[in-house]
């Protein structure tokens, strides 16, 4: 039950694209297509942005996209906006009913 | 509209106990897995426990096994987390979350703060 590995920080200018990685193992990220991404503002509850690696819930802009290759999943935010500045967490199913989260990435819009 | 409202958090001494509750509305509670996820101050999210729709299966992160118990009352649309033998490192905001598609968590409550300190 080790946490998934995310970079502590990422940044980009308005209008640019930024990609956040999430590295696990063959027992979690690599073993299942059950990777989710969450956005969290300070003092607020997390919000689901991506599920099943690359699917967006209703209401999430298509500027947010997800992908996976091997044991690493990625979240790409295109056309950066000021209100994208938040913490982002990945999560994966890890078998036997267990979930695991990444350590989180603070996205700064310059 | 889906709503999840947690309660029960408090300041407690090490070794103490609490019962956290999460009142659910806006969906058929008995049809969904539910989970507790916590966040220590200034830290990331940590999955704590999950329970199947009918309560027949329960899963826990290793660090809370034997100390925490998740349960749900489908008649009262309420999720619970009994937390015993609390440790300083259990200090966190505890969120309840509804299961969505593909093992995601699509709705979250606002959280309830548990502080373990002497």
mmCIF file with all atom_site columns, C-alpha atoms in Angstrom:
data_model
loop_
_atom_site.group_PDB
_atom_site.id
_atom_site.type_symbol
_atom_site.label_atom_id
_atom_site.label_alt_id
_atom_site.label_comp_id
_atom_site.label_asym_id
_atom_site.label_entity_id
_atom_site.label_seq_id
_atom_site.pdbx_PDB_ins_code
_atom_site.Cartn_x
_atom_site.Cartn_y
_atom_site.Cartn_z
_atom_site.occupancy
_atom_site.B_iso_or_equiv
_atom_site.pdbx_formal_charge
_atom_site.auth_seq_id
_atom_site.auth_comp_id
_atom_site.auth_asym_id
_atom_site.auth_atom_id
_atom_site.pdbx_PDB_model_num
ATOM 1   C CA . UNK A 1 1   ? 0.000   0.000  0.000   1.00 0.00 ? 1   UNK A CA 1
ATOM 2   C CA . UNK A 1 2   ? 2.667   2.516  -0.977  1.00 0.00 ? 2   UNK A CA 1
ATOM 3   C CA . UNK A 1 3   ? 1.544   5.895  -2.269  1.00 0.00 ? 3   UNK A CA 1
ATOM 4   C CA . UNK A 1 4   ? 1.741   6.590  -5.973  1.00 0.00 ? 4   UNK A CA 1
ATOM 5   C CA . UNK A 1 5   ? 4.531   8.981  -6.987  1.00 0.00 ? 5   UNK A CA 1
ATOM 6   C CA . UNK A 1 6   ? 3.639   12.452 -8.269  1.00 0.00 ? 6   UNK A CA 1
ATOM 7   C CA . UNK A 1 7   ? 5.890   15.491 -8.733  1.00 0.00 ? 7   UNK A CA 1
ATOM 8   C CA . UNK A 1 8   ? 5.349   17.915 -5.842  1.00 0.00 ? 8   UNK A CA 1
ATOM 9   C CA . UNK A 1 9   ? 4.830   20.834 -8.183  1.00 0.00 ? 9   UNK A CA 1
ATOM 10  C CA . UNK A 1 10  ? 4.092   21.785 -11.777 1.00 0.00 ? 10  UNK A CA 1
ATOM 11  C CA . UNK A 1 11  ? 3.566   25.101 -13.459 1.00 0.00 ? 11  UNK A CA 1
ATOM 12  C CA . UNK A 1 12  ? 2.646   26.771 -16.698 1.00 0.00 ? 12  UNK A CA 1
ATOM 13  C CA . UNK A 1 13  ? 1.546   30.081 -18.127 1.00 0.00 ? 13  UNK A CA 1
ATOM 14  C CA . UNK A 1 14  ? -2.053  30.856 -19.089 1.00 0.00 ? 14  UNK A CA 1
ATOM 15  C CA . UNK A 1 15  ? -2.940  29.161 -22.349 1.00 0.00 ? 15  UNK A CA 1
ATOM 16  C CA . UNK A 1 16  ? -0.133  26.623 -22.134 1.00 0.00 ? 16  UNK A CA 1
ATOM 17  C CA . UNK A 1 17  ? -0.389  22.915 -21.429 1.00 0.00 ? 17  UNK A CA 1
ATOM 18  C CA . UNK A 1 18  ? 1.002   21.071 -18.447 1.00 0.00 ? 18  UNK A CA 1
ATOM 19  C CA . UNK A 1 19  ? 1.234   17.342 -17.768 1.00 0.00 ? 19  UNK A CA 1
ATOM 20  C CA . UNK A 1 20  ? 1.339   15.752 -14.322 1.00 0.00 ? 20  UNK A CA 1
ATOM 21  C CA . UNK A 1 21  ? 2.644   12.215 -13.966 1.00 0.00 ? 21  UNK A CA 1
ATOM 22  C CA . UNK A 1 22  ? 1.593   9.511  -11.532 1.00 0.00 ? 22  UNK A CA 1
ATOM 23  C CA . UNK A 1 23  ? 3.840   6.477  -11.200 1.00 0.00 ? 23  UNK A CA 1
ATOM 24  C CA . UNK A 1 24  ? 2.860   3.255  -9.503  1.00 0.00 ? 24  UNK A CA 1
ATOM 25  C CA . UNK A 1 25  ? 3.538   -0.418 -9.996  1.00 0.00 ? 25  UNK A CA 1
ATOM 26  C CA . UNK A 1 26  ? 2.109   -3.364 -11.856 1.00 0.00 ? 26  UNK A CA 1
ATOM 27  C CA . UNK A 1 27  ? -0.016  -4.005 -8.763  1.00 0.00 ? 27  UNK A CA 1
ATOM 28  C CA . UNK A 1 28  ? -1.916  -0.759 -9.079  1.00 0.00 ? 28  UNK A CA 1
ATOM 29  C CA . UNK A 1 29  ? -1.601  1.699  -11.980 1.00 0.00 ? 29  UNK A CA 1
ATOM 30  C CA . UNK A 1 30  ? -0.146  -0.871 -14.365 1.00 0.00 ? 30  UNK A CA 1
ATOM 31  C CA . UNK A 1 31  ? -2.535  -3.634 -13.389 1.00 0.00 ? 31  UNK A CA 1
ATOM 32  C CA . UNK A 1 32  ? -5.893  -1.904 -13.752 1.00 0.00 ? 32  UNK A CA 1
ATOM 33  C CA . UNK A 1 33  ? -7.490  0.773  -15.914 1.00 0.00 ? 33  UNK A CA 1
ATOM 34  C CA . UNK A 1 34  ? -8.940  2.285  -12.755 1.00 0.00 ? 34  UNK A CA 1
ATOM 35  C CA . UNK A 1 35  ? -6.952  5.496  -12.462 1.00 0.00 ? 35  UNK A CA 1
ATOM 36  C CA . UNK A 1 36  ? -8.772  8.614  -11.327 1.00 0.00 ? 36  UNK A CA 1
ATOM 37  C CA . UNK A 1 37  ? -7.662  12.227 -10.945 1.00 0.00 ? 37  UNK A CA 1
ATOM 38  C CA . UNK A 1 38  ? -8.968  14.753 -8.409  1.00 0.00 ? 38  UNK A CA 1
ATOM 39  C CA . UNK A 1 39  ? -8.685  18.518 -8.149  1.00 0.00 ? 39  UNK A CA 1
ATOM 40  C CA . UNK A 1 40  ? -8.609  20.115 -4.715  1.00 0.00 ? 40  UNK A CA 1
ATOM 41  C CA . UNK A 1 41  ? -8.651  23.770 -3.770  1.00 0.00 ? 41  UNK A CA 1
ATOM 42  C CA . UNK A 1 42  ? -7.291  24.767 -0.331  1.00 0.00 ? 42  UNK A CA 1
ATOM 43  C CA . UNK A 1 43  ? -9.773  23.981 2.405   1.00 0.00 ? 43  UNK A CA 1
ATOM 44  C CA . UNK A 1 44  ? -12.186 22.305 -0.008  1.00 0.00 ? 44  UNK A CA 1
ATOM 45  C CA . UNK A 1 45  ? -13.183 18.735 -0.772  1.00 0.00 ? 45  UNK A CA 1
ATOM 46  C CA . UNK A 1 46  ? -11.610 16.953 -3.743  1.00 0.00 ? 46  UNK A CA 1
ATOM 47  C CA . UNK A 1 47  ? -13.464 16.979 -7.066  1.00 0.00 ? 47  UNK A CA 1
ATOM 48  C CA . UNK A 1 48  ? -13.351 14.115 -9.552  1.00 0.00 ? 48  UNK A CA 1
ATOM 49  C CA . UNK A 1 49  ? -11.834 15.245 -12.867 1.00 0.00 ? 49  UNK A CA 1
ATOM 50  C CA . UNK A 1 50  ? -10.929 11.992 -14.642 1.00 0.00 ? 50  UNK A CA 1
ATOM 51  C CA . UNK A 1 51  ? -11.956 8.364  -14.094 1.00 0.00 ? 51  UNK A CA 1
ATOM 52  C CA . UNK A 1 52  ? -11.029 5.092  -15.762 1.00 0.00 ? 52  UNK A CA 1
ATOM 53  C CA . UNK A 1 53  ? -7.749  6.632  -16.984 1.00 0.00 ? 53  UNK A CA 1
ATOM 54  C CA . UNK A 1 54  ? -9.201  9.011  -19.540 1.00 0.00 ? 54  UNK A CA 1
ATOM 55  C CA . UNK A 1 55  ? -12.929 9.573  -19.071 1.00 0.00 ? 55  UNK A CA 1
ATOM 56  C CA . UNK A 1 56  ? -14.363 12.884 -17.936 1.00 0.00 ? 56  UNK A CA 1
ATOM 57  C CA . UNK A 1 57  ? -17.405 13.215 -15.700 1.00 0.00 ? 57  UNK A CA 1
ATOM 58  C CA . UNK A 1 58  ? -20.166 15.459 -16.932 1.00 0.00 ? 58  UNK A CA 1
ATOM 59  C CA . UNK A 1 59  ? -19.250 19.098 -16.469 1.00 0.00 ? 59  UNK A CA 1
ATOM 60  C CA . UNK A 1 60  ? -15.471 18.689 -16.536 1.00 0.00 ? 60  UNK A CA 1
ATOM 61  C CA . UNK A 1 61  ? -13.970 20.710 -19.401 1.00 0.00 ? 61  UNK A CA 1
ATOM 62  C CA . UNK A 1 62  ? -12.300 18.825 -22.230 1.00 0.00 ? 62  UNK A CA 1
ATOM 63  C CA . UNK A 1 63  ? -9.146  20.803 -21.439 1.00 0.00 ? 63  UNK A CA 1
ATOM 64  C CA . UNK A 1 64  ? -8.542  18.049 -18.908 1.00 0.00 ? 64  UNK A CA 1
ATOM 65  C CA . UNK A 1 65  ? -7.381  14.728 -20.328 1.00 0.00 ? 65  UNK A CA 1
ATOM 66  C CA . UNK A 1 66  ? -5.846  11.552 -18.976 1.00 0.00 ? 66  UNK A CA 1
ATOM 67  C CA . UNK A 1 67  ? -3.707  8.744  -20.299 1.00 0.00 ? 67  UNK A CA 1
ATOM 68  C CA . UNK A 1 68  ? -1.671  5.778  -19.126 1.00 0.00 ? 68  UNK A CA 1
ATOM 69  C CA . UNK A 1 69  ? 1.402   3.923  -20.290 1.00 0.00 ? 69  UNK A CA 1
ATOM 70  C CA . UNK A 1 70  ? 2.620   0.963  -18.313 1.00 0.00 ? 70  UNK A CA 1
ATOM 71  C CA . UNK A 1 71  ? 2.860   1.878  -14.638 1.00 0.00 ? 71  UNK A CA 1
ATOM 72  C CA . UNK A 1 72  ? 2.566   5.633  -15.221 1.00 0.00 ? 72  UNK A CA 1
ATOM 73  C CA . UNK A 1 73  ? -0.611  7.634  -15.659 1.00 0.00 ? 73  UNK A CA 1
ATOM 74  C CA . UNK A 1 74  ? -0.727  11.255 -16.720 1.00 0.00 ? 74  UNK A CA 1
ATOM 75  C CA . UNK A 1 75  ? -3.087  14.198 -16.445 1.00 0.00 ? 75  UNK A CA 1
ATOM 76  C CA . UNK A 1 76  ? -2.794  16.938 -19.046 1.00 0.00 ? 76  UNK A CA 1
ATOM 77  C CA . UNK A 1 77  ? -4.366  20.334 -18.583 1.00 0.00 ? 77  UNK A CA 1
ATOM 78  C CA . UNK A 1 78  ? -4.509  22.309 -21.816 1.00 0.00 ? 78  UNK A CA 1
ATOM 79  C CA . UNK A 1 79  ? -5.268  25.995 -22.263 1.00 0.00 ? 79  UNK A CA 1
ATOM 80  C CA . UNK A 1 80  ? -4.282  26.723 -18.667 1.00 0.00 ? 80  UNK A CA 1
ATOM 81  C CA . UNK A 1 81  ? -6.502  29.144 -16.794 1.00 0.00 ? 81  UNK A CA 1
ATOM 82  C CA . UNK A 1 82  ? -5.945  30.900 -13.497 1.00 0.00 ? 82  UNK A CA 1
ATOM 83  C CA . UNK A 1 83  ? -8.636  28.822 -11.819 1.00 0.00 ? 83  UNK A CA 1
ATOM 84  C CA . UNK A 1 84  ? -6.803  25.604 -12.686 1.00 0.00 ? 84  UNK A CA 1
ATOM 85  C CA . UNK A 1 85  ? -4.369  26.494 -9.927  1.00 0.00 ? 85  UNK A CA 1
ATOM 86  C CA . UNK A 1 86  ? -4.994  23.791 -7.342  1.00 0.00 ? 86  UNK A CA 1
ATOM 87  C CA . UNK A 1 87  ? -3.669  20.526 -5.968  1.00 0.00 ? 87  UNK A CA 1
ATOM 88  C CA . UNK A 1 88  ? -4.137  17.447 -8.134  1.00 0.00 ? 88  UNK A CA 1
ATOM 89  C CA . UNK A 1 89  ? -4.166  13.874 -6.888  1.00 0.00 ? 89  UNK A CA 1
ATOM 90  C CA . UNK A 1 90  ? -4.141  10.623 -8.790  1.00 0.00 ? 90  UNK A CA 1
ATOM 91  C CA . UNK A 1 91  ? -5.683  7.453  -7.437  1.00 0.00 ? 91  UNK A CA 1
ATOM 92  C CA . UNK A 1 92  ? -5.627  3.840  -8.521  1.00 0.00 ? 92  UNK A CA 1
ATOM 93  C CA . UNK A 1 93  ? -7.311  0.611  -7.589  1.00 0.00 ? 93  UNK A CA 1
ATOM 94  C CA . UNK A 1 94  ? -4.714  -1.680 -6.030  1.00 0.00 ? 94  UNK A CA 1
ATOM 95  C CA . UNK A 1 95  ? -6.609  -4.949 -5.836  1.00 0.00 ? 95  UNK A CA 1
ATOM 96  C CA . UNK A 1 96  ? -8.453  -6.651 -2.980  1.00 0.00 ? 96  UNK A CA 1
ATOM 97  C CA . UNK A 1 97  ? -10.685 -3.640 -2.423  1.00 0.00 ? 97  UNK A CA 1
ATOM 98  C CA . UNK A 1 98  ? -7.785  -1.302 -1.787  1.00 0.00 ? 98  UNK A CA 1
ATOM 99  C CA . UNK A 1 99  ? -7.286  2.175  -3.207  1.00 0.00 ? 99  UNK A CA 1
ATOM 100 C CA . UNK A 1 100 ? -4.081  4.159  -3.278  1.00 0.00 ? 100 UNK A CA 1
ATOM 101 C CA . UNK A 1 101 ? -3.526  7.879  -3.829  1.00 0.00 ? 101 UNK A CA 1
ATOM 102 C CA . UNK A 1 102 ? -0.578  9.830  -5.075  1.00 0.00 ? 102 UNK A CA 1
ATOM 103 C CA . UNK A 1 103 ? 1.167   12.392 -2.901  1.00 0.00 ? 103 UNK A CA 1
ATOM 104 C CA . UNK A 1 104 ? -0.360  15.270 -4.821  1.00 0.00 ? 104 UNK A CA 1
ATOM 105 C CA . UNK A 1 105 ? 0.930   17.913 -7.225  1.00 0.00 ? 105 UNK A CA 1
ATOM 106 C CA . UNK A 1 106 ? 0.526   21.635 -6.670  1.00 0.00 ? 106 UNK A CA 1
ATOM 107 C CA . UNK A 1 107 ? -0.230  23.246 -10.033 1.00 0.00 ? 107 UNK A CA 1
ATOM 108 C CA . UNK A 1 108 ? 0.751   26.892 -10.299 1.00 0.00 ? 108 UNK A CA 1
ATOM 109 C CA . UNK A 1 109 ? -0.457  29.102 -13.129 1.00 0.00 ? 109 UNK A CA 1
ATOM 110 C CA . UNK A 1 110 ? 2.266   31.672 -13.656 1.00 0.00 ? 110 UNK A CA 1
ATOM 111 C CA . UNK B 2 1   ? -28.535 16.660 -5.703  1.00 0.00 ? 1   UNK B CA 1
ATOM 112 C CA . UNK B 2 2   ? -26.067 14.362 -3.977  1.00 0.00 ? 2   UNK B CA 1
ATOM 113 C CA . UNK B 2 3   ? -25.100 15.537 -0.509  1.00 0.00 ? 3   UNK B CA 1
ATOM 114 C CA . UNK B 2 4   ? -22.700 13.989 1.990   1.00 0.00 ? 4   UNK B CA 1
ATOM 115 C CA . UNK B 2 5   ? -22.429 15.596 5.409   1.00 0.00 ? 5   UNK B CA 1
ATOM 116 C CA . UNK B 2 6   ? -19.848 14.333 7.886   1.00 0.00 ? 6   UNK B CA 1
ATOM 117 C CA . UNK B 2 7   ? -19.942 14.863 11.626  1.00 0.00 ? 7   UNK B CA 1
ATOM 118 C CA . UNK B 2 8   ? -18.373 13.546 14.803  1.00 0.00 ? 8   UNK B CA 1
ATOM 119 C CA . UNK B 2 9   ? -14.871 14.939 14.563  1.00 0.00 ? 9   UNK B CA 1
ATOM 120 C CA . UNK B 2 10  ? -13.332 16.283 17.766  1.00 0.00 ? 10  UNK B CA 1
ATOM 121 C CA . UNK B 2 11  ? -10.195 16.797 19.829  1.00 0.00 ? 11  UNK B CA 1
ATOM 122 C CA . UNK B 2 12  ? -9.356  13.525 21.555  1.00 0.00 ? 12  UNK B CA 1
ATOM 123 C CA . UNK B 2 13  ? -6.440  12.209 23.568  1.00 0.00 ? 13  UNK B CA 1
ATOM 124 C CA . UNK B 2 14  ? -4.183  9.422  22.279  1.00 0.00 ? 14  UNK B CA 1
ATOM 125 C CA . UNK B 2 15  ? -5.829  6.077  22.885  1.00 0.00 ? 15  UNK B CA 1
ATOM 126 C CA . UNK B 2 16  ? -9.288  7.581  22.673  1.00 0.00 ? 16  UNK B CA 1
ATOM 127 C CA . UNK B 2 17  ? -12.238 6.751  20.440  1.00 0.00 ? 17  UNK B CA 1
ATOM 128 C CA . UNK B 2 18  ? -14.720 8.531  18.193  1.00 0.00 ? 18  UNK B CA 1
ATOM 129 C CA . UNK B 2 19  ? -17.591 7.603  15.904  1.00 0.00 ? 19  UNK B CA 1
ATOM 130 C CA . UNK B 2 20  ? -17.668 9.549  12.663  1.00 0.00 ? 20  UNK B CA 1
ATOM 131 C CA . UNK B 2 21  ? -20.920 9.776  10.697  1.00 0.00 ? 21  UNK B CA 1
ATOM 132 C CA . UNK B 2 22  ? -21.750 10.704 7.132   1.00 0.00 ? 22  UNK B CA 1
ATOM 133 C CA . UNK B 2 23  ? -25.369 11.482 6.279   1.00 0.00 ? 23  UNK B CA 1
ATOM 134 C CA . UNK B 2 24  ? -26.126 10.836 2.627   1.00 0.00 ? 24  UNK B CA 1
ATOM 135 C CA . UNK B 2 25  ? -28.939 12.146 0.448   1.00 0.00 ? 25  UNK B CA 1
ATOM 136 C CA . UNK B 2 26  ? -29.799 12.612 -3.197  1.00 0.00 ? 26  UNK B CA 1
ATOM 137 C CA . UNK B 2 27  ? -29.018 9.055  -4.326  1.00 0.00 ? 27  UNK B CA 1
ATOM 138 C CA . UNK B 2 28  ? -29.988 5.489  -3.481  1.00 0.00 ? 28  UNK B CA 1
ATOM 139 C CA . UNK B 2 29  ? -27.501 4.923  -0.677  1.00 0.00 ? 29  UNK B CA 1
ATOM 140 C CA . UNK B 2 30  ? -28.016 1.162  -0.583  1.00 0.00 ? 30  UNK B CA 1
ATOM 141 C CA . UNK B 2 31  ? -26.809 0.820  -4.194  1.00 0.00 ? 31  UNK B CA 1
ATOM 142 C CA . UNK B 2 32  ? -23.308 2.185  -3.705  1.00 0.00 ? 32  UNK B CA 1
ATOM 143 C CA . UNK B 2 33  ? -19.950 1.367  -2.217  1.00 0.00 ? 33  UNK B CA 1
ATOM 144 C CA . UNK B 2 34  ? -18.802 4.093  0.168   1.00 0.00 ? 34  UNK B CA 1
ATOM 145 C CA . UNK B 2 35  ? -15.380 5.073  1.464   1.00 0.00 ? 35  UNK B CA 1
ATOM 146 C CA . UNK B 2 36  ? -13.558 7.158  4.030   1.00 0.00 ? 36  UNK B CA 1
ATOM 147 C CA . UNK B 2 37  ? -10.518 9.130  2.891   1.00 0.00 ? 37  UNK B CA 1
ATOM 148 C CA . UNK B 2 38  ? -8.408  11.270 5.218   1.00 0.00 ? 38  UNK B CA 1
ATOM 149 C CA . UNK B 2 39  ? -6.024  14.177 4.819   1.00 0.00 ? 39  UNK B CA 1
ATOM 150 C CA . UNK B 2 40  ? -3.528  15.103 7.504   1.00 0.00 ? 40  UNK B CA 1
ATOM 151 C CA . UNK B 2 41  ? -2.830  18.842 7.858   1.00 0.00 ? 41  UNK B CA 1
ATOM 152 C CA . UNK B 2 42  ? -0.784  20.022 4.893   1.00 0.00 ? 42  UNK B CA 1
ATOM 153 C CA . UNK B 2 43  ? -0.531  16.493 3.502   1.00 0.00 ? 43  UNK B CA 1
ATOM 154 C CA . UNK B 2 44  ? -2.058  14.441 0.715   1.00 0.00 ? 44  UNK B CA 1
ATOM 155 C CA . UNK B 2 45  ? -5.113  12.234 0.518   1.00 0.00 ? 45  UNK B CA 1
ATOM 156 C CA . UNK B 2 46  ? -5.022  8.773  2.067   1.00 0.00 ? 46  UNK B CA 1
ATOM 157 C CA . UNK B 2 47  ? -7.652  6.101  1.498   1.00 0.00 ? 47  UNK B CA 1
ATOM 158 C CA . UNK B 2 48  ? -8.787  4.683  4.853   1.00 0.00 ? 48  UNK B CA 1
ATOM 159 C CA . UNK B 2 49  ? -11.610 2.206  4.276   1.00 0.00 ? 49  UNK B CA 1
ATOM 160 C CA . UNK B 2 50  ? -14.327 1.085  1.873   1.00 0.00 ? 50  UNK B CA 1
ATOM 161 C CA . UNK B 2 51  ? -17.565 -0.827 2.313   1.00 0.00 ? 51  UNK B CA 1
ATOM 162 C CA . UNK B 2 52  ? -19.706 -2.680 -0.206  1.00 0.00 ? 52  UNK B CA 1
ATOM 163 C CA . UNK B 2 53  ? -23.284 -1.641 -0.948  1.00 0.00 ? 53  UNK B CA 1
ATOM 164 C CA . UNK B 2 54  ? -24.826 -4.130 1.478   1.00 0.00 ? 54  UNK B CA 1
ATOM 165 C CA . UNK B 2 55  ? -22.001 -3.996 4.035   1.00 0.00 ? 55  UNK B CA 1
ATOM 166 C CA . UNK B 2 56  ? -20.890 -7.545 3.303   1.00 0.00 ? 56  UNK B CA 1
ATOM 167 C CA . UNK B 2 57  ? -17.344 -6.573 2.352   1.00 0.00 ? 57  UNK B CA 1
ATOM 168 C CA . UNK B 2 58  ? -15.046 -4.117 4.111   1.00 0.00 ? 58  UNK B CA 1
ATOM 169 C CA . UNK B 2 59  ? -11.487 -3.106 3.306   1.00 0.00 ? 59  UNK B CA 1
ATOM 170 C CA . UNK B 2 60  ? -8.954  -1.044 5.250   1.00 0.00 ? 60  UNK B CA 1
ATOM 171 C CA . UNK B 2 61  ? -5.543  0.512  4.805   1.00 0.00 ? 61  UNK B CA 1
ATOM 172 C CA . UNK B 2 62  ? -2.988  -1.460 6.809   1.00 0.00 ? 62  UNK B CA 1
ATOM 173 C CA . UNK B 2 63  ? -2.313  1.353  9.289   1.00 0.00 ? 63  UNK B CA 1
ATOM 174 C CA . UNK B 2 64  ? -5.883  1.290  10.665  1.00 0.00 ? 64  UNK B CA 1
ATOM 175 C CA . UNK B 2 65  ? -6.687  -2.439 10.571  1.00 0.00 ? 65  UNK B CA 1
ATOM 176 C CA . UNK B 2 66  ? -7.876  -3.625 13.944  1.00 0.00 ? 66  UNK B CA 1
ATOM 177 C CA . UNK B 2 67  ? -8.509  -0.060 15.154  1.00 0.00 ? 67  UNK B CA 1
ATOM 178 C CA . UNK B 2 68  ? -11.076 1.374  12.732  1.00 0.00 ? 68  UNK B CA 1
ATOM 179 C CA . UNK B 2 69  ? -14.404 -0.138 11.675  1.00 0.00 ? 69  UNK B CA 1
ATOM 180 C CA . UNK B 2 70  ? -16.471 1.047  8.725   1.00 0.00 ? 70  UNK B CA 1
ATOM 181 C CA . UNK B 2 71  ? -20.200 0.378  8.622   1.00 0.00 ? 71  UNK B CA 1
ATOM 182 C CA . UNK B 2 72  ? -23.305 1.657  6.901   1.00 0.00 ? 72  UNK B CA 1
ATOM 183 C CA . UNK B 2 73  ? -26.977 1.837  7.856   1.00 0.00 ? 73  UNK B CA 1
ATOM 184 C CA . UNK B 2 74  ? -28.897 1.658  4.586   1.00 0.00 ? 74  UNK B CA 1
ATOM 185 C CA . UNK B 2 75  ? -32.207 2.305  6.371   1.00 0.00 ? 75  UNK B CA 1
ATOM 186 C CA . UNK B 2 76  ? -30.876 5.624  7.703   1.00 0.00 ? 76  UNK B CA 1
ATOM 187 C CA . UNK B 2 77  ? -28.677 6.501  4.696   1.00 0.00 ? 77  UNK B CA 1
ATOM 188 C CA . UNK B 2 78  ? -25.698 6.910  6.971   1.00 0.00 ? 78  UNK B CA 1
ATOM 189 C CA . UNK B 2 79  ? -22.065 5.802  6.763   1.00 0.00 ? 79  UNK B CA 1
ATOM 190 C CA . UNK B 2 80  ? -20.018 5.379  9.927   1.00 0.00 ? 80  UNK B CA 1
ATOM 191 C CA . UNK B 2 81  ? -16.379 5.074  10.919  1.00 0.00 ? 81  UNK B CA 1
ATOM 192 C CA . UNK B 2 82  ? -15.650 3.871  14.443  1.00 0.00 ? 82  UNK B CA 1
ATOM 193 C CA . UNK B 2 83  ? -12.124 4.936  15.289  1.00 0.00 ? 83  UNK B CA 1
ATOM 194 C CA . UNK B 2 84  ? -10.462 3.397  18.330  1.00 0.00 ? 84  UNK B CA 1
ATOM 195 C CA . UNK B 2 85  ? -6.983  3.456  19.875  1.00 0.00 ? 85  UNK B CA 1
ATOM 196 C CA . UNK B 2 86  ? -6.343  6.786  18.204  1.00 0.00 ? 86  UNK B CA 1
ATOM 197 C CA . UNK B 2 87  ? -2.780  7.899  17.575  1.00 0.00 ? 87  UNK B CA 1
ATOM 198 C CA . UNK B 2 88  ? -1.323  11.343 16.971  1.00 0.00 ? 88  UNK B CA 1
ATOM 199 C CA . UNK B 2 89  ? -0.732  10.337 13.344  1.00 0.00 ? 89  UNK B CA 1
ATOM 200 C CA . UNK B 2 90  ? -4.483  9.792  12.880  1.00 0.00 ? 90  UNK B CA 1
ATOM 201 C CA . UNK B 2 91  ? -4.980  13.565 13.079  1.00 0.00 ? 91  UNK B CA 1
ATOM 202 C CA . UNK B 2 92  ? -6.669  14.542 9.809   1.00 0.00 ? 92  UNK B CA 1
ATOM 203 C CA . UNK B 2 93  ? -9.760  15.748 8.052   1.00 0.00 ? 93  UNK B CA 1
ATOM 204 C CA . UNK B 2 94  ? -11.871 12.672 7.356   1.00 0.00 ? 94  UNK B CA 1
ATOM 205 C CA . UNK B 2 95  ? -13.950 12.739 4.167   1.00 0.00 ? 95  UNK B CA 1
ATOM 206 C CA . UNK B 2 96  ? -16.679 10.331 3.204   1.00 0.00 ? 96  UNK B CA 1
ATOM 207 C CA . UNK B 2 97  ? -16.920 9.656  -0.506  1.00 0.00 ? 97  UNK B CA 1
ATOM 208 C CA . UNK B 2 98  ? -19.423 7.917  -2.745  1.00 0.00 ? 98  UNK B CA 1
ATOM 209 C CA . UNK B 2 99  ? -18.212 5.360  -5.256  1.00 0.00 ? 99  UNK B CA 1
ATOM 210 C CA . UNK B 2 100 ? -18.571 6.361  -8.877  1.00 0.00 ? 100 UNK B CA 1
ATOM 211 C CA . UNK B 2 101 ? -17.768 4.596  -12.121 1.00 0.00 ? 101 UNK B CA 1
ATOM 212 C CA . UNK B 2 102 ? -14.628 2.503  -12.376 1.00 0.00 ? 102 UNK B CA 1
ATOM 213 C CA . UNK B 2 103 ? -13.658 2.674  -8.706  1.00 0.00 ? 103 UNK B CA 1
ATOM 214 C CA . UNK B 2 104 ? -13.614 6.465  -8.729  1.00 0.00 ? 104 UNK B CA 1
ATOM 215 C CA . UNK B 2 105 ? -15.064 8.569  -5.952  1.00 0.00 ? 105 UNK B CA 1
ATOM 216 C CA . UNK B 2 106 ? -17.512 10.959 -7.580  1.00 0.00 ? 106 UNK B CA 1
ATOM 217 C CA . UNK B 2 107 ? -18.960 12.844 -4.610  1.00 0.00 ? 107 UNK B CA 1
ATOM 218 C CA . UNK B 2 108 ? -17.239 13.941 -1.411  1.00 0.00 ? 108 UNK B CA 1
ATOM 219 C CA . UNK B 2 109 ? -18.430 15.501 1.810   1.00 0.00 ? 109 UNK B CA 1
ATOM 220 C CA . UNK B 2 110 ? -16.898 18.634 3.307   1.00 0.00 ? 110 UNK B CA 1
ATOM 221 C CA . UNK B 2 111 ? -14.943 16.616 5.871   1.00 0.00 ? 111 UNK B CA 1
ATOM 222 C CA . UNK B 2 112 ? -14.788 16.417 9.651   1.00 0.00 ? 112 UNK B CA 1
ATOM 223 C CA . UNK B 2 113 ? -11.614 17.166 11.625  1.00 0.00 ? 113 UNK B CA 1
ATOM 224 C CA . UNK B 2 114 ? -10.181 14.641 14.056  1.00 0.00 ? 114 UNK B CA 1
ATOM 225 C CA . UNK B 2 115 ? -7.368  15.964 16.230  1.00 0.00 ? 115 UNK B CA 1
ATOM 226 C CA . UNK B 2 116 ? -5.448  13.522 18.430  1.00 0.00 ? 116 UNK B CA 1
ATOM 227 C CA . UNK B 2 117 ? -3.390  15.312 21.019  1.00 0.00 ? 117 UNK B CA 1
ATOM 228 C CA . UNK B 2 118 ? -2.656  15.243 24.717  1.00 0.00 ? 118 UNK B CA 1
#
